[in-house]
GROMACS .gro file of C-alpha atoms in nm:
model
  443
    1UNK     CA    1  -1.104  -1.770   2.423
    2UNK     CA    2  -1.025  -1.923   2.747
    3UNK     CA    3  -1.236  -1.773   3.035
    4UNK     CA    4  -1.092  -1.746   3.426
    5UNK     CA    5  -1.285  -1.775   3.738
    6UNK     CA    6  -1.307  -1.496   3.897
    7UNK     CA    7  -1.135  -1.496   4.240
    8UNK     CA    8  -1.224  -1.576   4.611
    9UNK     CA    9  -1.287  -1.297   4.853
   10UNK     CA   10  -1.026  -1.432   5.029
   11UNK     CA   11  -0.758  -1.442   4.763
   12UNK     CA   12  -0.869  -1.112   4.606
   13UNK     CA   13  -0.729  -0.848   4.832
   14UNK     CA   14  -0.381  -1.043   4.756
   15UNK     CA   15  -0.435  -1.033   4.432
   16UNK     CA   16  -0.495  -0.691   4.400
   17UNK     CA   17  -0.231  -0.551   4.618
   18UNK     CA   18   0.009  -0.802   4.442
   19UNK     CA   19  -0.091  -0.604   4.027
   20UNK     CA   20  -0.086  -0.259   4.245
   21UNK     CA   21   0.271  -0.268   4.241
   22UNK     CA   22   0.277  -0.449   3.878
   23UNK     CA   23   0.012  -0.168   3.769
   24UNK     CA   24   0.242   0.115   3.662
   25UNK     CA   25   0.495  -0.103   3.478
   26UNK     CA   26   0.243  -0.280   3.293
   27UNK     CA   27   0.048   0.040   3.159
   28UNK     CA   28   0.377   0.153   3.032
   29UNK     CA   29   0.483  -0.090   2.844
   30UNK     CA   30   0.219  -0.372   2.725
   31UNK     CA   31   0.108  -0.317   2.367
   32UNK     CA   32  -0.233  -0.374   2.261
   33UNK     CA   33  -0.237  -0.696   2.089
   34UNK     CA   34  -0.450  -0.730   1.775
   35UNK     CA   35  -0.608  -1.050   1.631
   36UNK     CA   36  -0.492  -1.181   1.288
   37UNK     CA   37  -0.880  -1.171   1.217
   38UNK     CA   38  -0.825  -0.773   1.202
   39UNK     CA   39  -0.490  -0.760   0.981
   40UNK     CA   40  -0.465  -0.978   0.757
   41UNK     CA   41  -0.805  -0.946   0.575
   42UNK     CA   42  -0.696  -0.748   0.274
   43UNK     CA   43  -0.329  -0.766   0.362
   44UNK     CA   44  -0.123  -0.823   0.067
   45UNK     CA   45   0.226  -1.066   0.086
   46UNK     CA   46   0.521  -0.901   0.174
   47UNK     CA   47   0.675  -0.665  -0.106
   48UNK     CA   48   0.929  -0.421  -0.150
   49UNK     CA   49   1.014  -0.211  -0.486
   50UNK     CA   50   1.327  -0.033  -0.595
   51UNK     CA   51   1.297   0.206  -0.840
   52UNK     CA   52   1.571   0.251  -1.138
   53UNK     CA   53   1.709   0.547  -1.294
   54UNK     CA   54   1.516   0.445  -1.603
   55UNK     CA   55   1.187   0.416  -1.489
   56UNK     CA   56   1.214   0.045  -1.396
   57UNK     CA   57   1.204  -0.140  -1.083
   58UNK     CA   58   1.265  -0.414  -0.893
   59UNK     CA   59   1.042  -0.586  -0.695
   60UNK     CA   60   1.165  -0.829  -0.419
   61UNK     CA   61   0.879  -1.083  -0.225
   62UNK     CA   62   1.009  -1.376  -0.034
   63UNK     CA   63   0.962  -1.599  -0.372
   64UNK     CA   64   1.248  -1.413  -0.520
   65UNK     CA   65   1.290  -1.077  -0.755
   66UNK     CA   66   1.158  -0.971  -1.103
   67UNK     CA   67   1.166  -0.678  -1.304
   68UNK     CA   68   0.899  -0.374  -1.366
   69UNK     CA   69   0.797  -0.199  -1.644
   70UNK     CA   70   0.470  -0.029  -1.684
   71UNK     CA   71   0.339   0.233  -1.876
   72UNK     CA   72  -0.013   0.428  -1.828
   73UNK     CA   73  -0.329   0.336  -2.022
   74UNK     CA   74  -0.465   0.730  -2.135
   75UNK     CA   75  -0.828   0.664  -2.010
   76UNK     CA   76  -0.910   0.972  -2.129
   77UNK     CA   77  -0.841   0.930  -2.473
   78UNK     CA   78  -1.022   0.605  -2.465
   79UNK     CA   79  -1.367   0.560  -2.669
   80UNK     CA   80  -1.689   0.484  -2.399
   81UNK     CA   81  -1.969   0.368  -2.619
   82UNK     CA   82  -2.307   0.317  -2.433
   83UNK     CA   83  -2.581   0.001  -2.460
   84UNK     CA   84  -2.704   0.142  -2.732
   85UNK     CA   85  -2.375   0.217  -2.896
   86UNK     CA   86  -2.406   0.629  -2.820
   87UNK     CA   87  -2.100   0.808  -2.716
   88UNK     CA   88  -2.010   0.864  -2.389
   89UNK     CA   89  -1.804   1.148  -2.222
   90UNK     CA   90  -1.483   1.140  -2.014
   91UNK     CA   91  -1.657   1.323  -1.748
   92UNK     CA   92  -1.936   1.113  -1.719
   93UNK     CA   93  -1.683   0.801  -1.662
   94UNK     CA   94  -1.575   0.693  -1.324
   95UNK     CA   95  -1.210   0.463  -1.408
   96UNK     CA   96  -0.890   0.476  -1.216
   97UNK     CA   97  -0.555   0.683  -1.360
   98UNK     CA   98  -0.385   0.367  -1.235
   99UNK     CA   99  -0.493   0.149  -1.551
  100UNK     CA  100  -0.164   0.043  -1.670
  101UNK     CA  101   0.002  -0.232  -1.889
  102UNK     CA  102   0.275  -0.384  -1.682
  103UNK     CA  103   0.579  -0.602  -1.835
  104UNK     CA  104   0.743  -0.812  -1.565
  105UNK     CA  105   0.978  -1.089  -1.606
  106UNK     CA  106   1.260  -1.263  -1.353
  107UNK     CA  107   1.592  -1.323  -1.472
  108UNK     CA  108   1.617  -1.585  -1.790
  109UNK     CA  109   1.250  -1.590  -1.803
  110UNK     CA  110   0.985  -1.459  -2.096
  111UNK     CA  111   0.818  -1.125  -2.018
  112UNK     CA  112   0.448  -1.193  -1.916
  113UNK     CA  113   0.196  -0.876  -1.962
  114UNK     CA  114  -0.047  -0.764  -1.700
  115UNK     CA  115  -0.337  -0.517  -1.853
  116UNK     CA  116  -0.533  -0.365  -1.562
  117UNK     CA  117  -0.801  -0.196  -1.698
  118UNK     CA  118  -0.946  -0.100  -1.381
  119UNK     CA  119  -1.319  -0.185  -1.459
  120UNK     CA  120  -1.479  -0.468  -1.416
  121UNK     CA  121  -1.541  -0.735  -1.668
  122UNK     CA  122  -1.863  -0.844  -1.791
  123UNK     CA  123  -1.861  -1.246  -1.777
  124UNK     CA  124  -1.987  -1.395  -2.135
  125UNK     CA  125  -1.886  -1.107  -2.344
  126UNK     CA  126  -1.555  -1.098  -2.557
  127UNK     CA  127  -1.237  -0.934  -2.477
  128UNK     CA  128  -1.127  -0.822  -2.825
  129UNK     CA  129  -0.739  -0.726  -2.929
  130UNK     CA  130  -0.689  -0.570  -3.256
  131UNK     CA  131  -0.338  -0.521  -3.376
  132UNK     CA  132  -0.291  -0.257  -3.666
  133UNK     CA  133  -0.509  -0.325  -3.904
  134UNK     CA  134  -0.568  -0.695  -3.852
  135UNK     CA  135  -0.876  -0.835  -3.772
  136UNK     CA  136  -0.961  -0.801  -3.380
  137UNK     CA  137  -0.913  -1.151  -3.204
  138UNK     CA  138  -1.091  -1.311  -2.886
  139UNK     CA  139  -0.912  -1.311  -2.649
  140UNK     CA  140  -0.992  -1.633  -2.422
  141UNK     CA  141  -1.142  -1.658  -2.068
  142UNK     CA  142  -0.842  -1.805  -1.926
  143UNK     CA  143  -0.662  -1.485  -1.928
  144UNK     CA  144  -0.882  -1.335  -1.711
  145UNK     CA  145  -0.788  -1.291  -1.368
  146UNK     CA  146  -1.015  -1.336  -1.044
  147UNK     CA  147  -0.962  -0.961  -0.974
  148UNK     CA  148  -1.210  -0.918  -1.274
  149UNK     CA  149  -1.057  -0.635  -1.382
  150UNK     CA  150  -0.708  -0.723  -1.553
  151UNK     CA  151  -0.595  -0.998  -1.775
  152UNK     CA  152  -0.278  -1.172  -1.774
  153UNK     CA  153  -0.077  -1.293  -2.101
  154UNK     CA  154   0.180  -1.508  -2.091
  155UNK     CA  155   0.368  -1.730  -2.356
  156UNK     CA  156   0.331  -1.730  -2.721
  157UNK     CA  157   0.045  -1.443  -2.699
  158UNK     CA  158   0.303  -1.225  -2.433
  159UNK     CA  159   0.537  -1.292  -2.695
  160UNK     CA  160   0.327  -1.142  -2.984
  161UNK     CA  161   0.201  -0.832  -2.779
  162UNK     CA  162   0.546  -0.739  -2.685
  163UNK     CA  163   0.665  -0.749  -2.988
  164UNK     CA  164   0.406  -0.576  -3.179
  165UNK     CA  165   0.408  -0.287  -2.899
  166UNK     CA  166   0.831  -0.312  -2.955
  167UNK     CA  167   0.782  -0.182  -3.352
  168UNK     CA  168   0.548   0.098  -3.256
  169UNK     CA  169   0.210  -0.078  -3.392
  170UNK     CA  170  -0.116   0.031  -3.256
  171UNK     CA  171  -0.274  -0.229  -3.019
  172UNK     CA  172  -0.653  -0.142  -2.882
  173UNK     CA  173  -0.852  -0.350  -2.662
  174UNK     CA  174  -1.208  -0.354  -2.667
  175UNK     CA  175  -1.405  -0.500  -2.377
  176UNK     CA  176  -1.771  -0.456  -2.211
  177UNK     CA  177  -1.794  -0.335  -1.821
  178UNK     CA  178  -2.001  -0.558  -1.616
  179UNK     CA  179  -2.169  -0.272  -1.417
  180UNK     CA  180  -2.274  -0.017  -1.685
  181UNK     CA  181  -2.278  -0.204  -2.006
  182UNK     CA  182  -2.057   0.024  -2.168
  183UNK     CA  183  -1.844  -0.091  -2.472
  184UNK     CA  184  -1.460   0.035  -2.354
  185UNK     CA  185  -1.227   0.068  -2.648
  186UNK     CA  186  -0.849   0.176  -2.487
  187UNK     CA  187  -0.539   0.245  -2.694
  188UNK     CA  188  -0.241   0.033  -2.542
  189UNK     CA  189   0.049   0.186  -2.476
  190UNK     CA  190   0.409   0.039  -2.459
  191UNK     CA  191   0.587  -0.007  -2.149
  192UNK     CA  192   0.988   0.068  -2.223
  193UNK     CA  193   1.134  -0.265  -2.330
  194UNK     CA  194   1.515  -0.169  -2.339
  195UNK     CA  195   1.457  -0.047  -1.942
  196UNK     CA  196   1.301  -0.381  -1.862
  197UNK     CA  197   1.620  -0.569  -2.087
  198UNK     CA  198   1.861  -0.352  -1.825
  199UNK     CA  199   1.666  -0.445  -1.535
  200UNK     CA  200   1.727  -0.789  -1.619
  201UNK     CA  201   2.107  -0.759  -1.702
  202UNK     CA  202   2.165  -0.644  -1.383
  203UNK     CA  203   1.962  -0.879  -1.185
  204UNK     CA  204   2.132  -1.147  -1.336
  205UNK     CA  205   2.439  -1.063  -1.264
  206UNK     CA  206   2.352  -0.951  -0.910
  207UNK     CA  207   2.490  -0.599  -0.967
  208UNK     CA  208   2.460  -0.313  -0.690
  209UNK     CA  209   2.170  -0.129  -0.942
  210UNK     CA  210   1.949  -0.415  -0.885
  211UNK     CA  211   2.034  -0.452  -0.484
  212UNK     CA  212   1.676  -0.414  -0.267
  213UNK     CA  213   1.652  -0.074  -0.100
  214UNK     CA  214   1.443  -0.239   0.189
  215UNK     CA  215   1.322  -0.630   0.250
  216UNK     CA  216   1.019  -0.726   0.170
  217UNK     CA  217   0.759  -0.642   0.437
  218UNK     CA  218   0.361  -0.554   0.489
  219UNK     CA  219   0.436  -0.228   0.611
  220UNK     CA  220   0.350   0.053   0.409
  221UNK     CA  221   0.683   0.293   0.300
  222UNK     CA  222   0.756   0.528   0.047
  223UNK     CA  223   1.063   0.652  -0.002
  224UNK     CA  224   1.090   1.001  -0.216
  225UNK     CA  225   1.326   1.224  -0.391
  226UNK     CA  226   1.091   1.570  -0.330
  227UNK     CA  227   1.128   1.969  -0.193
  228UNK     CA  228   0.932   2.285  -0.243
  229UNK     CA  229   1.201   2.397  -0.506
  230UNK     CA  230   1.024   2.617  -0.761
  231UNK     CA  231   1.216   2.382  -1.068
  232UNK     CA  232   1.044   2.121  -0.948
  233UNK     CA  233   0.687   2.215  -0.966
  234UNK     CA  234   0.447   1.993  -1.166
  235UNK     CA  235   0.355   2.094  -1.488
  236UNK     CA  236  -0.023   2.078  -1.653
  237UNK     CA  237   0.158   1.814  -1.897
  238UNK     CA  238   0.352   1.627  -1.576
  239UNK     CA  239  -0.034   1.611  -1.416
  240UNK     CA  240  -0.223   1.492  -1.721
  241UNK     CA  241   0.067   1.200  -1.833
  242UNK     CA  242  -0.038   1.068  -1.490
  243UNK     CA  243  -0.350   1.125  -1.444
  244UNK     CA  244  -0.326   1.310  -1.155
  245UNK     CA  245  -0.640   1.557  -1.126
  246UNK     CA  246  -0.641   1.940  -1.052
  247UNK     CA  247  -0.625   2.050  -0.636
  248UNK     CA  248  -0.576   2.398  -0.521
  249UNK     CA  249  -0.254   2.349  -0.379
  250UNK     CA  250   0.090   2.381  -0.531
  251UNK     CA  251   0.213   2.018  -0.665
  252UNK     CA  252   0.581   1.902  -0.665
  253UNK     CA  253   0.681   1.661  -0.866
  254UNK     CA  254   0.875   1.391  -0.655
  255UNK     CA  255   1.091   1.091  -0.738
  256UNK     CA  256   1.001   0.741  -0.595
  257UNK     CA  257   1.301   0.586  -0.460
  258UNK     CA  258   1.127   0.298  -0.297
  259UNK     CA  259   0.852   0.155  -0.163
  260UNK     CA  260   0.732  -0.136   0.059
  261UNK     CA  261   0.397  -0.311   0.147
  262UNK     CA  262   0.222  -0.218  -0.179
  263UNK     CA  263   0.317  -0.199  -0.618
  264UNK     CA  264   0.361   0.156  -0.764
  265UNK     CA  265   0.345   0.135  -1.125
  266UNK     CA  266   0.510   0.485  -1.155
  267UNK     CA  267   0.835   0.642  -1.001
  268UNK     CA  268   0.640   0.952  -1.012
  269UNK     CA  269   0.448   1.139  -0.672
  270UNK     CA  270   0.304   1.466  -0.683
  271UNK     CA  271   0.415   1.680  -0.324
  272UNK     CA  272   0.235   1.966  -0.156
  273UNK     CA  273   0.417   2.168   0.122
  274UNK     CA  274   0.279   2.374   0.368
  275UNK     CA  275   0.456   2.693   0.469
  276UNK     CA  276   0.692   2.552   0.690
  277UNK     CA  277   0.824   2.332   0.464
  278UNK     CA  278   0.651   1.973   0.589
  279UNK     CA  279   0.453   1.755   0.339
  280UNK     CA  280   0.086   1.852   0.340
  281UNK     CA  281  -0.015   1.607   0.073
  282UNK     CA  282   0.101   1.316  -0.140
  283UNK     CA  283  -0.016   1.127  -0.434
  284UNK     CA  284   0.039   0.798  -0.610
  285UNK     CA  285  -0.262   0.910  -0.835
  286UNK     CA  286  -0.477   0.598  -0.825
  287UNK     CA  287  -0.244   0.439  -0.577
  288UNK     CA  288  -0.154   0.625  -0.262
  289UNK     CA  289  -0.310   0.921  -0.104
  290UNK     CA  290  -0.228   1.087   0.222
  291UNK     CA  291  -0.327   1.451   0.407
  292UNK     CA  292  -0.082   1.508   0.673
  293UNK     CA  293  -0.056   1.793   0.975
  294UNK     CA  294   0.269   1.846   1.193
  295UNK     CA  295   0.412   1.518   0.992
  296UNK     CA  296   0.103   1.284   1.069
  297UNK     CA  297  -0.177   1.220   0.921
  298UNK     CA  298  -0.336   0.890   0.709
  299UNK     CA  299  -0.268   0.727   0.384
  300UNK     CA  300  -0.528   0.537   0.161
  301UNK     CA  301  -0.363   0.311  -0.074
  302UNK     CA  302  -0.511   0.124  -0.326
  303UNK     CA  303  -0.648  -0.249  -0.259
  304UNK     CA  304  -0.552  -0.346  -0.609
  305UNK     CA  305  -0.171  -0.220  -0.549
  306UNK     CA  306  -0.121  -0.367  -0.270
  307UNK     CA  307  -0.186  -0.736  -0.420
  308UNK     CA  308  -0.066  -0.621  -0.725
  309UNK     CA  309   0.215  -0.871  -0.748
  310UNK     CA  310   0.391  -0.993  -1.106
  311UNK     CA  311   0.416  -1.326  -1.132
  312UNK     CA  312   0.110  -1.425  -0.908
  313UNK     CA  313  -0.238  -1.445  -0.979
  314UNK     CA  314  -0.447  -1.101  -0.930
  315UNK     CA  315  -0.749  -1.179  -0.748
  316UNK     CA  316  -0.808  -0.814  -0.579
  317UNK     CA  317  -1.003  -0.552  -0.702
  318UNK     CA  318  -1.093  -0.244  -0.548
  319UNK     CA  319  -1.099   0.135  -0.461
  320UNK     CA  320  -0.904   0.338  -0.301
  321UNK     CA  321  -0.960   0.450   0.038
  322UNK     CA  322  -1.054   0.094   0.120
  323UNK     CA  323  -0.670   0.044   0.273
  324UNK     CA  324  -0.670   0.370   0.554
  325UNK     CA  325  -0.335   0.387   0.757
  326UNK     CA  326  -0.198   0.601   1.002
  327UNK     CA  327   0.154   0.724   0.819
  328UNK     CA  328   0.404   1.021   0.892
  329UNK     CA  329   0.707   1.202   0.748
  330UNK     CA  330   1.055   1.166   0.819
  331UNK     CA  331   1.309   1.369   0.628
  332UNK     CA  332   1.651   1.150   0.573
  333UNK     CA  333   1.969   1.201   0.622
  334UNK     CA  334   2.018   1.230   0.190
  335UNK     CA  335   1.756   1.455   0.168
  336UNK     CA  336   1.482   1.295   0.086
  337UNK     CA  337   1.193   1.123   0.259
  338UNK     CA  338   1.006   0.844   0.418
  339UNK     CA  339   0.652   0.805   0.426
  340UNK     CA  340   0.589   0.524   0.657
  341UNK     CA  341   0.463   0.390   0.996
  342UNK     CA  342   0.522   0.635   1.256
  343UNK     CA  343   0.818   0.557   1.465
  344UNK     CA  344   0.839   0.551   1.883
  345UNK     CA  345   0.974   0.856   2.011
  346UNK     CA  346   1.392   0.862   2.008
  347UNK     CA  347   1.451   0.938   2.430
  348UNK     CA  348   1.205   0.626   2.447
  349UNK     CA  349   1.425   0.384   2.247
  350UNK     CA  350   1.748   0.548   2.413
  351UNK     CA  351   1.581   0.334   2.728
  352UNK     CA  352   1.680   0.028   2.535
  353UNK     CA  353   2.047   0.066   2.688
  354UNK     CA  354   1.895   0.125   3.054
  355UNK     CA  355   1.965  -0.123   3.333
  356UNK     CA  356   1.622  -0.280   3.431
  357UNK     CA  357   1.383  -0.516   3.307
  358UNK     CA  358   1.440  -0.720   2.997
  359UNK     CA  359   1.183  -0.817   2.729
  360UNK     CA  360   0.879  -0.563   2.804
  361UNK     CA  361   0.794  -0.440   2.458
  362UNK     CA  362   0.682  -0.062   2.452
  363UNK     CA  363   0.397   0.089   2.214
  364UNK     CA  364   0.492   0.351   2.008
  365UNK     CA  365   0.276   0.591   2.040
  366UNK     CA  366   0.018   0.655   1.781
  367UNK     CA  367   0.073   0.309   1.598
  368UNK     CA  368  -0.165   0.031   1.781
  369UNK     CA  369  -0.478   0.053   1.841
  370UNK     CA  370  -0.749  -0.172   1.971
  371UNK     CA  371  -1.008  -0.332   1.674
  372UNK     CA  372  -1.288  -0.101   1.794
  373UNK     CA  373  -1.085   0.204   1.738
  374UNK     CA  374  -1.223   0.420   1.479
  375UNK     CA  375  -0.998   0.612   1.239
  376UNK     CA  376  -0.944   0.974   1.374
  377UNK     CA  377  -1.082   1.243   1.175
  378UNK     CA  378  -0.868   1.539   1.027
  379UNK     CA  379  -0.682   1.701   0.745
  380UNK     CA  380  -0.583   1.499   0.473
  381UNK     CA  381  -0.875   1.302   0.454
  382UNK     CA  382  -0.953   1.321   0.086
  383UNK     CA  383  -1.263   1.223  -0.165
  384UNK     CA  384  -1.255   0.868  -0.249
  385UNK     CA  385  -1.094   0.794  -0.573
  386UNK     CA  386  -1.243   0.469  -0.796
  387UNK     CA  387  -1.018   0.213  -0.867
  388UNK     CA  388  -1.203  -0.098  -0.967
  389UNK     CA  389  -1.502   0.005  -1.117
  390UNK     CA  390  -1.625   0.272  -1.381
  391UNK     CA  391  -1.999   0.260  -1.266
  392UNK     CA  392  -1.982   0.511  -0.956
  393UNK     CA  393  -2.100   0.247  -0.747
  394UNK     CA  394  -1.811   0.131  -0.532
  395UNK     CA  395  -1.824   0.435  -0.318
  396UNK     CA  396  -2.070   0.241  -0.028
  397UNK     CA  397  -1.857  -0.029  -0.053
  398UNK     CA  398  -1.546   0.156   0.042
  399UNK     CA  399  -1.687   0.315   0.329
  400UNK     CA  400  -1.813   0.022   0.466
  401UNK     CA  401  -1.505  -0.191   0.395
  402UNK     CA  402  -1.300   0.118   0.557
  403UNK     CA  403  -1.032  -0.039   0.781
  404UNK     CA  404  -0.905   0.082   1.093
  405UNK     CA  405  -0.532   0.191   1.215
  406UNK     CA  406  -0.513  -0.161   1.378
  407UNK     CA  407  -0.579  -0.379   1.066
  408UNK     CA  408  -0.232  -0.219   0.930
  409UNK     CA  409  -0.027  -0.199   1.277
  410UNK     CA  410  -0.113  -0.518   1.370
  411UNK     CA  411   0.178  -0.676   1.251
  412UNK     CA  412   0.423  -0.411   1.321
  413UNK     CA  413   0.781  -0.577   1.521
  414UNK     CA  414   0.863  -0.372   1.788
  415UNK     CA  415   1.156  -0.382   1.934
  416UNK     CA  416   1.184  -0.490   2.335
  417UNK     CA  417   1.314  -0.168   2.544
  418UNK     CA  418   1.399  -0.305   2.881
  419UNK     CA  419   1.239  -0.009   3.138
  420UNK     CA  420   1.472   0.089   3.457
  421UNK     CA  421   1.340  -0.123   3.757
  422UNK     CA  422   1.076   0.057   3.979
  423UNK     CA  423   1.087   0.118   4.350
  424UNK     CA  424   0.751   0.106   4.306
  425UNK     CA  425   0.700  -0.257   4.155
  426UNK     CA  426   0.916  -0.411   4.425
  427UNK     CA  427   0.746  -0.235   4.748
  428UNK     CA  428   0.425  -0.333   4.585
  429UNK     CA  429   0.535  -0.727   4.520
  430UNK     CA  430   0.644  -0.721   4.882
  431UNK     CA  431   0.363  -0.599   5.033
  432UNK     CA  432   0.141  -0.838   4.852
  433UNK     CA  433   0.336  -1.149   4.960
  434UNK     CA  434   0.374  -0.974   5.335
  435UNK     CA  435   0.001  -0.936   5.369
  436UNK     CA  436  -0.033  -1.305   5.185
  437UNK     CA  437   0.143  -1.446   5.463
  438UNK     CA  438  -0.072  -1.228   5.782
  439UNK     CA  439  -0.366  -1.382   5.603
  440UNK     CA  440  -0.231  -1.757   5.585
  441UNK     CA  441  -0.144  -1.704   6.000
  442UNK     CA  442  -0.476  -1.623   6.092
  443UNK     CA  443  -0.671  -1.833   5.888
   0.00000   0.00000   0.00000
């Protein structure tokens, strides 16, 4: 940090007088700047994802595009065995809804297979897959992946797995978790092939279904098909085929079109409305969750989502609530709406066509903050869910690895909006550089 002298007595009144008239134009327009120390810490790479009639998706990063299929790992269903080999209930196990098994390939490439259990892995102990009634198989370290908590299978193995999961056999994979010693024995489900086959069709051939809904970018944006209509309220089987747990409001089920700065491995979000009509609440469950009040609120999303990328290595684990951002709702012009960074006020940006002075960048308000901000407190705010671990014990972590508004807004382009020249800034240049040149006369 470079540090400046501080100035003479006799240069000081000038100086001052000089950033009087400057003073008002600055405080207007000058955005808080934020280190790349503060951002970029658990920032993912830029992503954006395009959901598919069919349940697929495309997801675009500056590397190029591949296709999506996932389909939900039912945790509940799964068998929890204790160290000494005793049964253990659902209740009593703290896992993620978001533990999928993910099929994503680019176009006139093999599928590779992402599992993400969601727990972590206990080093030196095996990693079992049994298919049908074959003898269970090691799986080997190598597939592990520095997240701890998903493997990755690619090649002749990828190969095997799809297949087997194409004819309807029963896969299970058997694992120990490194923080409770508990043997985990989960039924693996099958992602839709023929969707992911589509996908690929069209992305080859560069057809409009497989066109990006929005570039590739760190900020985080949802984009959702949802209303308060009474045919679209969730059912008890629409919550459980999620995961999504019980809350005292009214759910909606809503329709991901798109989203940006993080990986959804569903197309499905569950909406609550206050009486006006605004979102209240959102879910991603195990992904995104956001409270809002008047259209603003925050949004915790998932560390594990938002480096969630097929095709690179997964090397971050995590709960949610460790990602907090400031987010609001816009309704669209088609109806439906976007979940995203809150954007400057409209009669600000209308300045952008006023004569003045070019290439002063204006905050929107609400988005930066400096790095000792804390997050504001308020609705929406809700209990943190676990995503990386099934011991209970990430919960400290979280909190203490809590980021503020800045770490996401830190990147945020903002537009320059030239401001109309100020009476004001000139009469207080030119007194500055009148009194300037009393002072060099009588010195």
């Amino acid at each position: 940090m470079r540090v400046f002298p501080f100035p003479s007595s006799r240069s000081a009144g000038a100086i001052t007088l000089v950033l009087a008239g400057l003073c008002p134009t600055i405080l207007a327009a000058a955005p808080v700047r934020i280190g790349p120390e503060d951002g970029a810490r658990f920032r993912g790479i830029p992503v954006s994802q395009s959901f598919r009639p069919d349940g697929s998706s495309v997801l675009r990063t500056a590397d190029g595009a591949v296709c999506l299929v996932s389909a939900r790992i039912d945790i509940a269903q799964s068998r929890y065995l204790s160290p000494e080999g005793q049964a253990v209930a659902f209740s009593d196990v703290l896992r993620s809804p978001a533990s999928t098994v993910q099929m994503a390939a680019a176009a006139g490439q093999a599928p590779e297979i992402r599992i993400q259990l969601k727990y972590a892995l206990a080093p030196g102990q095996p990693v079992q897959l049994q298919i049908g009634d074959a003898a269970p198989i090691d799986l080997p370290d190598y597939l592990r992946e520095a997240s701890g908590d998903s493997l990755r299978l690619t090649g002749a193995l990828a190969a095997t797995v799809a297949s087997s999961l194409a004819s309807g056999e029963t896969l299970h994979l058997t694992a120990i978790s490194r923080d409770t010693g508990r043997q985990v024995t989960d039924r693996l489900p099958a992602p839709d092939q023929t969707a992911l086959a589509g996908c690929l069709a069209d992305l080859a051939s560069d057809s409009p279904d497989a066109a990006p809904a929005e570039a590739p970018t760190h900020l985080h944006q949802v984009i959702v098909d949802a209303a308060p209509d009474p045919e679209r309220i969730a059912t008890p089987g629409d919550m459980r085929a999620c995961g999504m747990p019980e809350v005292p409001e009214t759910l909606y089920l809503g329709r991901i079109r798109s989203v940006t700065g993080f990986v959804s491995h569903t197309d499905r979000m569950f909406v609550a409305f206050d009486a006006a009509g605004t979102v209240s609440h959102a879910w991603i469950p195990g992904i995104f969750e956001t409270g809002l009040k008047n259209g603003q609120g925050r949004a915790r999303i998932s560390r594990a989502a938002d480096g969630n990328i097929p095709g690179t290595p997964h090397e971050v684990s995590g709960c949610i609530g460790m990602r907090s951002v400031e987010i609001c709702s816009h309704p669209l012009d088609d109806g439906s709406l976007r979940l995203g960074p809150c954007l400057p006020d409209p009669e600000l940006l209308a300045l952008s066509e006023a004569p003045g002075i070019p290439g002063l960048p204006v905050t929107p308000p609400g988005t930066l903050r400096t790095s000792s901000s804390t997050p504001p407190s308020g609705p929406g705010i809700l209990p943190l869910t676990p995503g990386g671990s099934d011991s209970g014990d990430s919960t400290p972590e979280a909190q203490r690895l809590r980021l503020t508004t800045s770490e996401t807004y830190a990147a945020v382009p903002i537009a320059p909006v030239p401001l109309p020249a100020s009476g004001l800034l000139l009469a207080g240049t030119l007194a500055g550089l009148a009194w300037m040149r009393r002072r060099r006369r009588t010195a």
